[in-house]
PDB file of C-alpha atoms in Angstrom:
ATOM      1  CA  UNK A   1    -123.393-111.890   6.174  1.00  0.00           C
ATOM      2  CA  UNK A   2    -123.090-109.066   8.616  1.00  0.00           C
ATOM      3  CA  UNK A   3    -119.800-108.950  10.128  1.00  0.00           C
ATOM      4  CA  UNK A   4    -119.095-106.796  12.754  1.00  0.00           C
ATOM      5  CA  UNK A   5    -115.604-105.151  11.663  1.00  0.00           C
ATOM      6  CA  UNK A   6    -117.324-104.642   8.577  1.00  0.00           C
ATOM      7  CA  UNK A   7    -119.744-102.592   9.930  1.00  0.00           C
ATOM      8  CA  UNK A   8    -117.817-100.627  12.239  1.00  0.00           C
ATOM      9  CA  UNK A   9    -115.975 -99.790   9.060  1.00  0.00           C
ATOM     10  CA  UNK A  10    -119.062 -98.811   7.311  1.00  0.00           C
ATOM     11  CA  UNK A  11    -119.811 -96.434  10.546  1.00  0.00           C
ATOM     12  CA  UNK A  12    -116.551 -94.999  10.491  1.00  0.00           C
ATOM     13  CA  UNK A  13    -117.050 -94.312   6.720  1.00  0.00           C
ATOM     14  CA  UNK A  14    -120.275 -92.558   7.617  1.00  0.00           C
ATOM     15  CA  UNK A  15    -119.058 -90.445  10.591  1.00  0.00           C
ATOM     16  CA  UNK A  16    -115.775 -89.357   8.162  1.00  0.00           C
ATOM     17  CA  UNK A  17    -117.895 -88.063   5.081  1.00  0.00           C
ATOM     18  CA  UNK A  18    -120.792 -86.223   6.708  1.00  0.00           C
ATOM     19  CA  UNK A  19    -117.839 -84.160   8.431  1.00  0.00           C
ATOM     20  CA  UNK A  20    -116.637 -83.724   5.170  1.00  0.00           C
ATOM     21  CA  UNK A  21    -120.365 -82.561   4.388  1.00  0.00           C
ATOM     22  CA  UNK A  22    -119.893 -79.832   6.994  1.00  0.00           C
ATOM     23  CA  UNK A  23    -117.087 -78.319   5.360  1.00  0.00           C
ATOM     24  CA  UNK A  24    -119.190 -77.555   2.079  1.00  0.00           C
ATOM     25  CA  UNK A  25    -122.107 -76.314   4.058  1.00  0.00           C
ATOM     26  CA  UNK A  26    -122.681 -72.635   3.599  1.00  0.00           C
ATOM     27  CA  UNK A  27    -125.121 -71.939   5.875  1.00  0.00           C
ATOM     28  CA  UNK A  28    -126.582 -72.039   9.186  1.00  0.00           C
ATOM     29  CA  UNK A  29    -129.562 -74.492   8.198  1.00  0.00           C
ATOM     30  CA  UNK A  30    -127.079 -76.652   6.017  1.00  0.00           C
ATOM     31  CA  UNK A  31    -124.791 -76.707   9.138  1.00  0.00           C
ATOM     32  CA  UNK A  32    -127.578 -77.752  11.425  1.00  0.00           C
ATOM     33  CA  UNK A  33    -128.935 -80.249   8.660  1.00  0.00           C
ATOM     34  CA  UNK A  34    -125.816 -82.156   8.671  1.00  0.00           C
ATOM     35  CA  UNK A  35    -124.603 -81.557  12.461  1.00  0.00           C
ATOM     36  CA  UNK A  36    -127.856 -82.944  14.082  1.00  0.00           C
ATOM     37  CA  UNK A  37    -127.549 -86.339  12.286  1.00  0.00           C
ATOM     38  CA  UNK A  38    -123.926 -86.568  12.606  1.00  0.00           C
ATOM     39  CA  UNK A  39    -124.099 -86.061  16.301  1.00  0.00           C
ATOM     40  CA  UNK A  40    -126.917 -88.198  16.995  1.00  0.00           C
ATOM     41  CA  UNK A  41    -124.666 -90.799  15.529  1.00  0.00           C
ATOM     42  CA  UNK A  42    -121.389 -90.039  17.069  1.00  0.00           C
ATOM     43  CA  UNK A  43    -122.765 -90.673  19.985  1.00  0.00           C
ATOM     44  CA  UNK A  44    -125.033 -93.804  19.344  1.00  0.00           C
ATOM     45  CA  UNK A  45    -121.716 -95.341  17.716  1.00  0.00           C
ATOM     46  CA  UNK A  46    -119.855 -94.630  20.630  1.00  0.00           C
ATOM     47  CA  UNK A  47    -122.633 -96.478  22.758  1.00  0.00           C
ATOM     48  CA  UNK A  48    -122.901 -99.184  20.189  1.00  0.00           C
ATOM     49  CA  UNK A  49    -119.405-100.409  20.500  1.00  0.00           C
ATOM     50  CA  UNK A  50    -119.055 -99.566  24.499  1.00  0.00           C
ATOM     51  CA  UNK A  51    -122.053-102.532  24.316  1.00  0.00           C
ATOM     52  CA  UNK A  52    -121.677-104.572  21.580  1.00  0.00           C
ATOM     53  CA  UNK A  53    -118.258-104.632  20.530  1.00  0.00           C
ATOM     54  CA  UNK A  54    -115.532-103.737  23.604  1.00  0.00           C
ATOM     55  CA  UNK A  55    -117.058-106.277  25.694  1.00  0.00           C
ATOM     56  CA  UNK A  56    -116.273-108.643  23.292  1.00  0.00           C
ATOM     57  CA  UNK A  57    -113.044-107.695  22.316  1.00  0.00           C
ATOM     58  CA  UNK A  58    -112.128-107.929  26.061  1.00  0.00           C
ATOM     59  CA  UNK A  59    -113.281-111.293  26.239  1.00  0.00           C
ATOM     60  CA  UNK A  60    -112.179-112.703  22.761  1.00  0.00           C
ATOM     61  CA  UNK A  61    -109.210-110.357  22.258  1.00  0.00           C
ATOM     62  CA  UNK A  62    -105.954-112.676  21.832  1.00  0.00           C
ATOM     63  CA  UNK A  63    -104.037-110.290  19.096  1.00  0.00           C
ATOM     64  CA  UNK A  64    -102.950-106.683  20.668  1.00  0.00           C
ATOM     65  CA  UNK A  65    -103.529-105.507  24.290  1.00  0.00           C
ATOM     66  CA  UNK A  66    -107.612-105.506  24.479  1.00  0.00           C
ATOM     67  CA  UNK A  67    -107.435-103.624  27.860  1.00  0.00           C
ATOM     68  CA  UNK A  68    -105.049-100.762  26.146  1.00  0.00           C
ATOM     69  CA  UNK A  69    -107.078-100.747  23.270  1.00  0.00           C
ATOM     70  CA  UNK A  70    -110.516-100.548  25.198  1.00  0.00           C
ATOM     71  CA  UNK A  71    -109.320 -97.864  27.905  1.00  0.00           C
ATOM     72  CA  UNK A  72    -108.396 -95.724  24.712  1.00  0.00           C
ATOM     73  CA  UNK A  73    -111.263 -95.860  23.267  1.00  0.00           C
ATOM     74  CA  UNK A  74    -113.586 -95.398  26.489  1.00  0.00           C
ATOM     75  CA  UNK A  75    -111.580 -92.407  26.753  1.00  0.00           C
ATOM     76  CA  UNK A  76    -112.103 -91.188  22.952  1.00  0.00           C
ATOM     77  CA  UNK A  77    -115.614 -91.876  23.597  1.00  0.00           C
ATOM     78  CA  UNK A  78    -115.670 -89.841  26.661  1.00  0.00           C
ATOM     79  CA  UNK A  79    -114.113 -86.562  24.477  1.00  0.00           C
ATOM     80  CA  UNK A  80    -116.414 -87.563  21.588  1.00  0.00           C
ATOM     81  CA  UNK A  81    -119.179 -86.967  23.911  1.00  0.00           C
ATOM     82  CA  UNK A  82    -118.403 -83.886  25.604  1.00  0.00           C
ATOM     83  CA  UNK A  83    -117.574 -82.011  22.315  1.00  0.00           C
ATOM     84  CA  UNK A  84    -120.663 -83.272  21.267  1.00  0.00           C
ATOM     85  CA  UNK A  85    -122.196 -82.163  24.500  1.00  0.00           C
ATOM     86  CA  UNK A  86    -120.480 -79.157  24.001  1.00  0.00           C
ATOM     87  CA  UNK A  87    -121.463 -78.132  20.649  1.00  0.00           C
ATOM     88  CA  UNK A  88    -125.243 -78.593  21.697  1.00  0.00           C
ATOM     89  CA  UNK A  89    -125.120 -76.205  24.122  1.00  0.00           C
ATOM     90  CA  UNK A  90    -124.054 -73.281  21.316  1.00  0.00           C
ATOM     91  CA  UNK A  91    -126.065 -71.858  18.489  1.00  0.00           C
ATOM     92  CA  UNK A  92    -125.086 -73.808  15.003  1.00  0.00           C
ATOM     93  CA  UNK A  93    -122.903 -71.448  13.210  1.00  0.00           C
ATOM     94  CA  UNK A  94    -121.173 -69.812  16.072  1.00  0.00           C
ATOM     95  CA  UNK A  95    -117.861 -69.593  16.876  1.00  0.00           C
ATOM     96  CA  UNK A  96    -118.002 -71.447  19.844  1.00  0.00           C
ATOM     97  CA  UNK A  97    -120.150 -73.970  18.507  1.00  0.00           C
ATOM     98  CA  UNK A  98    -117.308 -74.314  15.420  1.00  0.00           C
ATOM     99  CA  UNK A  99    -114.722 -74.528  18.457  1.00  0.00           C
ATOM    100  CA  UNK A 100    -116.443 -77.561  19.816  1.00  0.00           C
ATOM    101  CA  UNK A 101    -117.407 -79.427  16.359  1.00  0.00           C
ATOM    102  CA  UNK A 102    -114.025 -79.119  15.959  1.00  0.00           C
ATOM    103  CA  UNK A 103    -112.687 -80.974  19.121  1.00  0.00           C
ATOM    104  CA  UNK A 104    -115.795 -83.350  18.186  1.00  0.00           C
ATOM    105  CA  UNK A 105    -114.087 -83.635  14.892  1.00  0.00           C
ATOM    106  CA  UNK A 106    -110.140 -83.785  15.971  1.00  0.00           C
ATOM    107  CA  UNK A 107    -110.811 -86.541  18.532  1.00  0.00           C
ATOM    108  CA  UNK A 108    -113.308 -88.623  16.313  1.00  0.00           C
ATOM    109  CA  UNK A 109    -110.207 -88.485  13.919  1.00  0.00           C
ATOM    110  CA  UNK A 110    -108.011 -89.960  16.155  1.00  0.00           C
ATOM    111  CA  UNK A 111    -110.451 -92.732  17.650  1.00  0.00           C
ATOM    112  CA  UNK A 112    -111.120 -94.055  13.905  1.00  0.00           C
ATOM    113  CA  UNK A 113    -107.725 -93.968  13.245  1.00  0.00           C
ATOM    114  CA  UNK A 114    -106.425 -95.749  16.566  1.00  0.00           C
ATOM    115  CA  UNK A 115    -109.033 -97.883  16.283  1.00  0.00           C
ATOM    116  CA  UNK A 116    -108.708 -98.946  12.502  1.00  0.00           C
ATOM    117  CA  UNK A 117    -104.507 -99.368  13.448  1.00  0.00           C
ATOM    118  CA  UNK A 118    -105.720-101.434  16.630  1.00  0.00           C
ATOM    119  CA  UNK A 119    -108.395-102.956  17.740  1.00  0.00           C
ATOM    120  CA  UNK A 120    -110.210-103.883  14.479  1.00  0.00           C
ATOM    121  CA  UNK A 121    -106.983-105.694  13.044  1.00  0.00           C
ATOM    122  CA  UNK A 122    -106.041-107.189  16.664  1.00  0.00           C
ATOM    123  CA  UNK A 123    -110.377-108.875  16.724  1.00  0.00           C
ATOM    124  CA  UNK A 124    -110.111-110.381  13.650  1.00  0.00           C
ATOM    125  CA  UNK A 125    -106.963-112.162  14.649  1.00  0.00           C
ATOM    126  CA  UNK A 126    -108.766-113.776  17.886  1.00  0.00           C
ATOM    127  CA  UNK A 127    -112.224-114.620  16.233  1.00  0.00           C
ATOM    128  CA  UNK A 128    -114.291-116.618  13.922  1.00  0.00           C
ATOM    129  CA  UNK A 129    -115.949-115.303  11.178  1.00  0.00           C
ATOM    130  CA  UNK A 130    -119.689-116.517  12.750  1.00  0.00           C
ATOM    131  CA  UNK A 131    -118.765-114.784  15.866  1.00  0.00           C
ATOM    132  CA  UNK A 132    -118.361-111.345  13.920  1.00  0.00           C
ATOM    133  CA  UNK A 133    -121.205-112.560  12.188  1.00  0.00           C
ATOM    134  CA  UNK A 134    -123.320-112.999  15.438  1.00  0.00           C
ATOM    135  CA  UNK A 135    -122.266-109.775  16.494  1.00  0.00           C
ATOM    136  CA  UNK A 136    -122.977-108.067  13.455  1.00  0.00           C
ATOM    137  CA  UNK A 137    -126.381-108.968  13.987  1.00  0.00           C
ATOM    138  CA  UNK A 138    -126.526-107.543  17.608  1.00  0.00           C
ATOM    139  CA  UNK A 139    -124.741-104.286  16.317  1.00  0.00           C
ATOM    140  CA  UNK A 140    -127.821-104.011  13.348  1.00  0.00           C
ATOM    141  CA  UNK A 141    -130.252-104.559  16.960  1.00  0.00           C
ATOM    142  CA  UNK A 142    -128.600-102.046  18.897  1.00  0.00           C
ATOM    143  CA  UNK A 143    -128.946 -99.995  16.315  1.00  0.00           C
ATOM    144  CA  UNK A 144    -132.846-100.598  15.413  1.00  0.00           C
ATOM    145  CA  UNK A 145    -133.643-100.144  18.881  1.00  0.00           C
ATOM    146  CA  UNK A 146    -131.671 -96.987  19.088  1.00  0.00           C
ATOM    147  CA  UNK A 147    -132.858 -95.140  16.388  1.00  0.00           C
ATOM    148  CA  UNK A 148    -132.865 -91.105  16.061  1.00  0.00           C
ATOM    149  CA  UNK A 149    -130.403 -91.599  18.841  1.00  0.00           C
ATOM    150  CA  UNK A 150    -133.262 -92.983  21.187  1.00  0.00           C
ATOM    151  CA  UNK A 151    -131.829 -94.004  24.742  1.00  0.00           C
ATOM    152  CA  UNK A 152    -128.072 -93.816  23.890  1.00  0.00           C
ATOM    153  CA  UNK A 153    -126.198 -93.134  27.382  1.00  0.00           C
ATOM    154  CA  UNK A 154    -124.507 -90.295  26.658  1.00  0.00           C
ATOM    155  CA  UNK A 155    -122.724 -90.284  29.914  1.00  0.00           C
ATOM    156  CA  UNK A 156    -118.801 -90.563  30.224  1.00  0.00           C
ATOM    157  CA  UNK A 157    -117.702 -93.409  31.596  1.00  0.00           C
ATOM    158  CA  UNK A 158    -114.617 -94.946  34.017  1.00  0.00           C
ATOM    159  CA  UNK A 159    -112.546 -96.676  31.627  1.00  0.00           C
ATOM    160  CA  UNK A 160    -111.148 -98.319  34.448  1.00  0.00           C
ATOM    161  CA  UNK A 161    -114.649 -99.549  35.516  1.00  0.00           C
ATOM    162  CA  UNK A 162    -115.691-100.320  32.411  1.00  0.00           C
ATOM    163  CA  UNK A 163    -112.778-102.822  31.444  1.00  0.00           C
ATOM    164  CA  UNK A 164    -113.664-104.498  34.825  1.00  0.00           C
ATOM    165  CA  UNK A 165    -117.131-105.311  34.483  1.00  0.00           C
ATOM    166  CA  UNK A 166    -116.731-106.327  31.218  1.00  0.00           C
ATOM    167  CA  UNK A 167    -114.083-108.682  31.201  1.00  0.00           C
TER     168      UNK A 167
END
């Protein structure tokens, strides 16, 4: 049964090891092979849990502080995406483009972390196991309708804003 910590985890597991991947690439096409995946899914994982799994958190969230926790990692998100946005706009292999793969990297670190220490533990303390099932399944939809990175808003967003409309 699909449960939606579970595969957050199983994300998080994904994002960690092909960074891991970079480190043993050795050269410019093996750098590119394992950047373009990994930042097509940076950012569709941000997107994925700014629509499937904050809202609900906000809404569900007993354990914790669901606001704190959801304005951090709206703001992660936001310097996820701009390193990512960042490294795009550099040539794979170049120093600049290592700079920003590096933020990507440094601040993906800390949002798995945070979020792993936080928010994860705090949900399942305030839900069911069917509703992280039934989210589950709308994380595996979001994610078959986004495939390849296909519409993911890649746009920062208000944290602010977004913990309003959402609540």
């Amino acid at each position: 049964m699909p449960d939606i910590v579970e595969l957050i985890y199983e994300d998080h597991d994904w994002l960690r090891r092909h960074f891991f991947y970079l480190d043993e690439a050795g050269t410019t096409e093996e750098l590119a092979a394992v950047w373009q995946p990994l930042a097509v899914r940076l950012d569709t994982h941000a997107d994925a849990e700014e629509n499937v799994f904050y809202p609900a958190l906000l809404r569900r969230g007993r354990a914790g502080h669901p606001e704190d926790e959801t304005e951090d990692a709206i703001d992660d998100h936001n310097e996820i995406r701009d390193a990512v946005a960042e490294a795009r706009r550099h040539q794979v292999g170049t120093e600049a483009w290592f700079d920003a793969v590096g933020q990507a990297r440094t601040q993906n670190g800390k949002h798995l972390d945070e979020e792993e220490r936080e928010a994860l533990p705090d949900f399942l303390k305030s839900t069911t196991a069917d509703e992280r099932h039934k989210l589950g399944m709308q994380w595996l939809i979001y994610y078959a309708r986004h495939q390849a990175g296909h519409d993911v808003d890649t746009a920062d967003k208000d944290a602010k804003q977004y913990i309003e409309h959402n609540r």
